[in-house]
Amino acid sequence: MSARQALSSWKKLNQLAKDKKTQHMNTLFAEDSQRFDKFSIELPRLLLDYSKNLIDSETMDSLLALAEETQVPQWRSKMFSGEKINTTENRAVLHTALRRQSDEPLIVDGENLTEQVKGQLADMEVFVNKVRQGHWLGYSGKRITDIVNIGVGGSNLGPQMVTEALKHYSDNSVNVHYVSNVDGSQIVEILRPLNPEKVLFIVSSKTFTTAETMTNAKTAINWLTSSSFDQKAVAKHFVAVTANKENAMSFGIDEENIFDMWDWVGGRFSLWSGIGLPIALDLGFEQFTALLQGANEMDEHFVNAPMKDNMPVIMALISVWNTTFLGSQSQAILPYDQTLHMLSAYLQQAEMESNGKSVSWDGTEIDYATVPTIWGEVGINGQHAFYQYLHQSNNVVPADFIGSIASVTPVAGHHEILMANFFAQTQALMSGVDEKQVRADLKAKGRTDQYIETVAPHKVHKGNRPTNTILLKRIDPRTLGCLIAAYEHKIFVQGIILQVCSFDQWGVELGKGLASKIHNELESDANLDSHDCSTRSLMNYYKKETKKSSLPV
Ligand code: F6P
């Protein structure tokens, strides 16, 4: 048995989970009219209601005891003070330093990170203003109208998700586009309507080795230089954000066009750094600063609030409860705010790349479930696609419902309908409807006995499906910063409790290495015997078919 499972709080929770699996939330609500007051947290910009989970005060006390026993507060201090808690890469984890509002020095390895961060923010501001005000000119002397960010994973999802969420705040000084896929059709379609004289590319790659990003960046350089007929044009149209300055320079990017990244910023936590440049270019530096301030507000809350009132801690404990103790295998992220339509894709990387692991800090196999599959879609679209499954399948999928009290683009009558659905869904998922009620309803509608007999079982909703509700006051840079930081810290706390190394991502390396070998083999006559017969046959078929001239066009 692992050390985690031997903890007294863990054992208690296992016991409680057995009882809770036999209970229905309807009973818990009937027995305790104070559940909302007990199980919700209100902060200035957002409210979390976690009362619609299979919990009671004893469950929460035991979960909080687990957080204490696993030393969450101590690990939190280690993270914020710059201890190297990313042990497999021997790095500090300090994305919080990127949005720190204090001028106090933060010293790590003898370097004052506060100074470095402030320095970079100042450089970013100068650059952003220059581009937005039309002082940064392209090779033919024209102002920049379009920004194309080339990057993938953490160098794409965060900035793109935020750009989409905050569109309302853009003054359209520039248009921002994102290229992430090495499938050429994406970059071709994005570049097709653009004028190379007016485009600025940002090559965003912490490592500056990611094959997909490098390939897209090369294509972009070719596109530019085939229009300018001058390699020197690259200096006016390309900037990079990277921790690998050397690679960026040998790639052809001017030294003064390179924004630094630090090894203490993980890719999936990097939108607050230079990786956030497209956000700042789109919204202006003031709004970018507000985003950072919002995230810092959540950092302060995470550091200072007692564990029982601490939003990210509670979000993590509920996730661990639902997954590790109650056995759910996936979790849906369901925004009822169109601006957040990329949130689930963003959180997929944030949570699954961080905690989707099966060995413990000391390298031993983990003998309990870690994190669920994160998936989701804008709520209303989901309702007409997969909510059938959420309501009636045999798998229980806990879900986060995220809505806004005020819409950023109010249109008469729309928001009320949206929010009516928002509230209805969590109630329906919890309460369900039993067969007795279904039969009574059908009878009241005048249905025949035969019809009722046939249809009633299909209309039963067992309910008892856990949800969290997050209500934002309104989407704006501060509130969004706050929301993202809440999820970041949730993921951190999950990682501590589950004892996984949240800040590395070794699991993506095997596939990357193999892809590079296969790439060489597809382009040569290399012997394919090292592959299994399925992969080898598929590669041979592909090679044979690509040589034919009669491929469908
Ligand atoms: O392959 C996964 C990953 O390493 C992510 O962790 C990262 O966000 C992404 O690739 C992009 O990496 P880079 O910024 O170094 O190009």
Coordinates of C-alpha atoms in Angstrom, one line a residue, residues 195-531:
N195 CA -0.4 40.9 -46.9
P196 CA 3.2 39.9 -46.1
E197 CA 4.2 43.6 -45.9
K198 CA 1.9 44.1 -42.9
V199 CA 2.3 40.9 -41.0
L200 CA 4.3 40.3 -37.8
F201 CA 5.0 36.8 -36.8
I202 CA 5.6 35.7 -33.2
V203 CA 7.4 32.4 -33.0
S204 CA 6.5 31.2 -29.5
S205 CA 8.4 28.2 -28.3
K206 CA 10.0 27.7 -24.9
T207 CA 12.5 25.1 -26.2
F208 CA 12.7 26.4 -29.8
T209 CA 13.0 22.7 -30.8
T210 CA 9.3 21.8 -31.3
A211 CA 9.2 20.3 -34.8
E212 CA 5.7 21.5 -35.6
T213 CA 6.4 25.1 -34.6
M214 CA 9.8 25.1 -36.4
T215 CA 8.2 23.8 -39.6
N216 CA 5.4 26.4 -39.5
A217 CA 8.0 29.2 -38.8
K218 CA 10.1 28.1 -41.8
T219 CA 7.0 28.2 -44.0
A220 CA 6.2 31.7 -42.7
I221 CA 9.7 32.9 -43.4
N222 CA 9.5 31.5 -47.0
W223 CA 6.1 33.2 -47.5
L224 CA 7.6 36.5 -46.3
T225 CA 10.8 36.3 -48.2
S226 CA 9.2 35.2 -51.4
S227 CA 7.3 38.4 -51.3
S228 CA 10.1 40.7 -50.1
F229 CA 12.9 39.0 -52.0
D230 CA 15.1 40.0 -49.1
Q231 CA 16.2 37.9 -46.2
K232 CA 16.7 41.1 -44.2
A233 CA 12.9 41.5 -44.1
V234 CA 12.8 38.7 -41.4
A235 CA 14.1 41.2 -38.8
K236 CA 11.1 43.5 -39.4
H237 CA 8.5 40.7 -39.4
F238 CA 9.7 38.1 -36.9
V239 CA 10.0 38.1 -33.1
A240 CA 10.5 35.1 -30.9
V241 CA 9.6 34.2 -27.3
T242 CA 11.9 31.5 -26.0
A243 CA 14.2 30.2 -23.3
N244 CA 16.5 29.0 -26.1
K245 CA 18.0 32.2 -27.5
E246 CA 20.7 30.4 -29.4
N247 CA 18.3 28.3 -31.4
A248 CA 16.2 31.3 -32.2
M249 CA 19.2 33.2 -33.5
S250 CA 20.5 30.4 -35.6
F251 CA 17.0 30.1 -37.0
G252 CA 17.4 33.6 -38.3
I253 CA 15.6 35.8 -35.7
D254 CA 17.4 39.0 -34.7
E255 CA 18.8 39.0 -31.2
E256 CA 16.9 42.2 -30.3
N257 CA 13.6 40.6 -31.4
I258 CA 13.9 37.8 -28.9
F259 CA 11.9 37.9 -25.7
D260 CA 13.3 35.7 -23.0
M261 CA 11.5 32.9 -21.2
W262 CA 12.7 31.3 -18.0
D263 CA 13.0 27.7 -17.1
W264 CA 10.9 28.3 -14.0
V265 CA 7.9 29.0 -16.2
G266 CA 6.2 25.8 -17.4
G267 CA 4.8 26.0 -20.9
R268 CA 1.2 25.4 -19.8
F269 CA 1.5 28.1 -17.2
S270 CA 3.2 30.7 -19.4
L271 CA 0.5 33.0 -20.8
W272 CA 1.5 35.5 -18.2
S273 CA 5.0 35.8 -19.7
G274 CA 6.2 36.9 -23.1
I275 CA 4.1 34.0 -24.4
G276 CA 1.2 36.4 -23.7
L277 CA 2.5 38.9 -26.3
P278 CA -0.3 38.3 -28.7
I279 CA -2.8 39.0 -25.9
A280 CA -1.1 42.3 -25.1
L281 CA -0.9 43.2 -28.8
D282 CA -4.6 42.6 -29.2
L283 CA -5.8 44.3 -26.1
G284 CA -3.1 46.8 -25.3
F285 CA -0.7 46.7 -22.4
E286 CA -3.1 48.1 -19.8
Q287 CA -5.6 45.3 -20.3
F288 CA -2.8 42.7 -20.2
T289 CA -1.7 44.2 -16.9
A290 CA -5.2 43.9 -15.6
L291 CA -5.2 40.2 -16.5
L292 CA -2.0 39.8 -14.5
Q293 CA -3.5 41.7 -11.6
G294 CA -6.6 39.4 -11.6
A295 CA -4.4 36.3 -11.5
N296 CA -2.4 37.9 -8.6
E297 CA -5.7 38.5 -6.7
M298 CA -6.3 34.8 -6.9
D299 CA -2.6 34.1 -5.8
E300 CA -3.2 36.3 -2.8
H301 CA -6.4 34.5 -1.9
F302 CA -4.7 31.1 -2.4
V303 CA -1.8 32.0 -0.1
N304 CA -3.9 33.8 2.6
A305 CA -7.3 32.2 2.9
P306 CA -7.9 29.5 5.4
M307 CA -7.9 26.1 3.7
K308 CA -11.7 25.6 4.3
D309 CA -12.5 28.9 2.5
N310 CA -9.8 28.6 -0.1
M311 CA -11.3 28.3 -3.6
P312 CA -8.5 26.4 -5.4
V313 CA -8.0 24.1 -2.4
I314 CA -11.7 23.2 -2.4
M315 CA -11.8 22.8 -6.2
A316 CA -8.9 20.3 -5.9
L317 CA -10.4 18.4 -2.9
I318 CA -13.7 18.0 -4.7
S319 CA -11.9 16.7 -7.8
V320 CA -9.8 14.2 -5.7
W321 CA -13.0 13.2 -3.9
N322 CA -15.0 12.6 -7.1
T323 CA -12.1 10.8 -8.9
T324 CA -9.9 9.0 -6.5
F325 CA -12.5 8.2 -3.9
L326 CA -15.8 8.0 -5.7
G327 CA -14.3 6.6 -8.9
S328 CA -15.4 9.1 -11.6
Q329 CA -13.1 8.9 -14.6
S330 CA -13.8 12.1 -16.4
Q331 CA -14.8 15.7 -15.7
A332 CA -16.6 18.1 -18.0
I333 CA -15.9 21.8 -18.3
L334 CA -19.1 23.5 -19.4
P335 CA -18.9 27.2 -19.9
Y336 CA -22.2 29.0 -20.4
D337 CA -20.4 32.0 -21.8
Q338 CA -19.5 31.9 -25.4
T339 CA -16.3 33.9 -24.7
L340 CA -14.9 30.9 -22.8
H341 CA -15.4 28.5 -25.7
M342 CA -11.7 27.5 -25.6
L343 CA -11.6 27.0 -21.8
S344 CA -12.0 23.2 -21.9
A345 CA -9.2 22.8 -24.5
Y346 CA -7.0 25.0 -22.3
L347 CA -7.8 23.1 -19.1
Q348 CA -7.2 19.8 -20.8
Q349 CA -3.6 20.6 -21.2
A350 CA -3.3 22.4 -17.9
E351 CA -4.7 19.5 -15.9
M352 CA -4.0 16.4 -18.0
E353 CA -0.4 17.3 -18.9
S354 CA 0.3 18.2 -15.3
N355 CA -1.3 15.4 -13.4
G356 CA -2.0 12.6 -15.9
K357 CA 0.7 10.5 -14.4
S358 CA 1.0 7.1 -12.7
V359 CA 4.2 7.2 -10.7
S360 CA 4.8 9.0 -7.4
W361 CA 7.5 11.6 -6.5
D362 CA 9.8 8.7 -5.6
G363 CA 9.2 6.9 -8.8
T364 CA 7.0 4.1 -7.4
E365 CA 3.8 3.0 -9.1
I366 CA 0.7 4.9 -7.9
D367 CA -2.1 2.6 -6.7
Y368 CA -5.0 5.0 -6.9
A369 CA -6.7 7.0 -9.6
T370 CA -5.1 10.4 -10.3
V371 CA -6.9 12.9 -12.5
P372 CA -9.9 12.4 -14.7
T373 CA -10.1 13.0 -18.4
I374 CA -11.0 16.7 -18.9
W375 CA -13.3 17.4 -21.8
G376 CA -16.1 19.8 -22.6
E377 CA -17.8 22.3 -24.8
V378 CA -19.8 25.4 -24.6
G379 CA -22.8 24.4 -22.4
I380 CA -25.6 25.1 -24.8
N381 CA -24.0 23.3 -27.7
G382 CA -23.2 20.4 -25.4
Q383 CA -26.8 20.3 -24.3
H384 CA -27.8 19.4 -27.8
A385 CA -24.9 17.0 -28.3
F386 CA -23.7 15.0 -25.3
Y387 CA -25.9 16.0 -22.3
Q388 CA -28.0 12.9 -22.9
Y389 CA -24.9 11.0 -21.7
L390 CA -24.4 13.3 -18.7
H391 CA -28.0 12.7 -17.6
Q392 CA -28.6 9.1 -18.3
S393 CA -25.5 7.1 -19.1
N394 CA -24.0 4.6 -16.6
N395 CA -21.0 6.8 -16.2
V396 CA -21.2 9.6 -13.8
V397 CA -19.3 12.7 -15.1
P398 CA -18.8 15.5 -12.6
A399 CA -18.9 18.8 -14.3
D400 CA -17.9 22.4 -13.7
F401 CA -20.6 24.8 -14.9
I402 CA -19.2 28.3 -15.5
G403 CA -21.5 31.3 -16.3
S404 CA -21.4 35.0 -16.1
I405 CA -24.0 37.2 -14.3
A406 CA -23.6 39.9 -16.9
S407 CA -22.9 39.3 -20.6
V408 CA -20.3 41.4 -22.3
T409 CA -22.5 41.7 -25.4
P410 CA -26.1 41.9 -24.1
V411 CA -28.7 41.2 -26.7
A412 CA -32.3 41.5 -25.6
G413 CA -33.7 38.3 -24.2
H414 CA -30.6 36.1 -24.8
H415 CA -28.8 36.1 -21.5
E416 CA -31.9 35.1 -19.5
I417 CA -32.5 32.1 -21.7
L418 CA -28.8 31.1 -21.4
M419 CA -28.8 31.4 -17.7
A420 CA -32.1 29.6 -17.3
N421 CA -30.5 26.6 -19.0
F422 CA -27.4 27.0 -16.8
F423 CA -29.4 26.8 -13.6
A424 CA -31.7 24.1 -14.9
Q425 CA -29.0 21.7 -15.9
T426 CA -27.2 21.5 -12.6
Q427 CA -30.5 21.1 -10.8
A428 CA -31.7 18.4 -13.2
L429 CA -28.3 16.6 -13.0
M430 CA -28.6 16.5 -9.2
S431 CA -32.3 15.9 -8.7
G432 CA -33.2 13.7 -11.6
V433 CA -36.7 12.3 -11.7
D434 CA -37.8 8.9 -10.5
E435 CA -40.2 6.5 -12.2
K436 CA -43.1 7.3 -9.9
Q437 CA -42.9 10.9 -10.8
V438 CA -42.4 10.1 -14.5
R439 CA -45.5 7.9 -14.5
A440 CA -47.5 10.6 -12.6
D441 CA -46.5 13.2 -15.1
L442 CA -47.4 11.1 -18.1
K443 CA -50.7 10.2 -16.5
A444 CA -51.5 13.9 -15.9
K445 CA -50.8 14.5 -19.6
G446 CA -53.5 11.9 -20.5
R447 CA -51.1 9.3 -21.8
T448 CA -52.5 5.7 -22.2
D449 CA -51.4 3.0 -19.7
Q450 CA -49.7 1.2 -22.6
Y451 CA -47.7 4.2 -23.6
I452 CA -46.7 4.9 -20.0
E453 CA -45.6 1.3 -19.6
T454 CA -43.4 1.5 -22.7
V455 CA -41.9 4.9 -22.2
A456 CA -41.6 5.4 -18.4
P457 CA -38.3 3.6 -17.8
H458 CA -36.7 5.6 -20.6
K459 CA -37.7 8.9 -19.0
V460 CA -36.2 8.1 -15.6
H461 CA -33.2 10.3 -14.6
K462 CA -31.4 9.0 -11.6
G463 CA -29.8 12.3 -10.9
N464 CA -27.1 12.4 -8.2
R465 CA -24.6 13.8 -10.7
P466 CA -22.0 16.1 -9.1
T467 CA -21.5 19.6 -10.3
N468 CA -19.6 22.7 -9.3
T469 CA -21.1 26.1 -10.3
I470 CA -18.8 29.0 -10.9
L471 CA -20.5 32.3 -11.4
L472 CA -18.4 35.1 -12.7
K473 CA -19.6 38.7 -12.3
R474 CA -18.7 39.4 -15.9
I475 CA -15.9 38.4 -18.2
D476 CA -13.1 41.0 -18.1
P477 CA -9.3 40.8 -18.0
R478 CA -9.2 40.8 -14.1
T479 CA -11.9 38.2 -13.7
L480 CA -10.5 35.9 -16.4
G481 CA -7.0 36.2 -14.7
C482 CA -8.6 35.2 -11.4
L483 CA -10.4 32.2 -12.9
I484 CA -7.4 30.9 -14.7
A485 CA -5.2 31.2 -11.7
A486 CA -7.9 29.4 -9.6
Y487 CA -7.6 26.4 -11.9
E488 CA -3.8 26.6 -12.0
H489 CA -3.7 26.4 -8.2
K490 CA -6.3 23.7 -8.1
I491 CA -4.0 21.6 -10.3
F492 CA -1.1 22.3 -8.0
V493 CA -3.0 21.1 -5.0
Q494 CA -4.3 18.0 -6.8
G495 CA -0.7 17.2 -7.7
I496 CA 0.5 17.5 -4.1
I497 CA -2.3 15.3 -2.7
L498 CA -1.9 12.7 -5.5
Q499 CA 1.9 12.9 -5.1
V500 CA 2.6 13.3 -8.8
C501 CA 5.2 15.6 -10.4
S502 CA 2.9 18.2 -11.9
F503 CA 5.4 20.3 -13.7
D504 CA 7.1 17.9 -16.0
Q505 CA 5.7 16.1 -19.1
W506 CA 7.8 13.1 -19.9
G507 CA 4.8 11.4 -21.4
V508 CA 4.9 13.4 -24.5
E509 CA 8.5 12.5 -25.3
L510 CA 8.2 8.9 -26.6
G511 CA 5.7 9.8 -29.3
K512 CA 7.8 12.9 -30.3
G513 CA 11.0 10.8 -30.7
L514 CA 9.3 8.1 -32.7
A515 CA 7.6 10.7 -35.0
S516 CA 11.1 12.1 -35.8
K517 CA 12.4 8.6 -36.7
I518 CA 9.3 7.8 -38.8
H519 CA 9.6 11.2 -40.5
N520 CA 13.1 10.2 -41.7
E521 CA 11.9 6.8 -42.8
L522 CA 9.0 8.2 -44.8
E523 CA 11.4 10.3 -46.7
S524 CA 13.9 7.6 -47.5
D525 CA 14.1 3.9 -48.4
A526 CA 15.1 3.0 -44.9
N527 CA 14.4 -0.5 -43.6
L528 CA 11.2 -0.5 -41.5
D529 CA 11.8 -3.8 -39.7
S530 CA 12.1 -2.1 -36.4
H531 CA 8.4 -1.4 -36.4

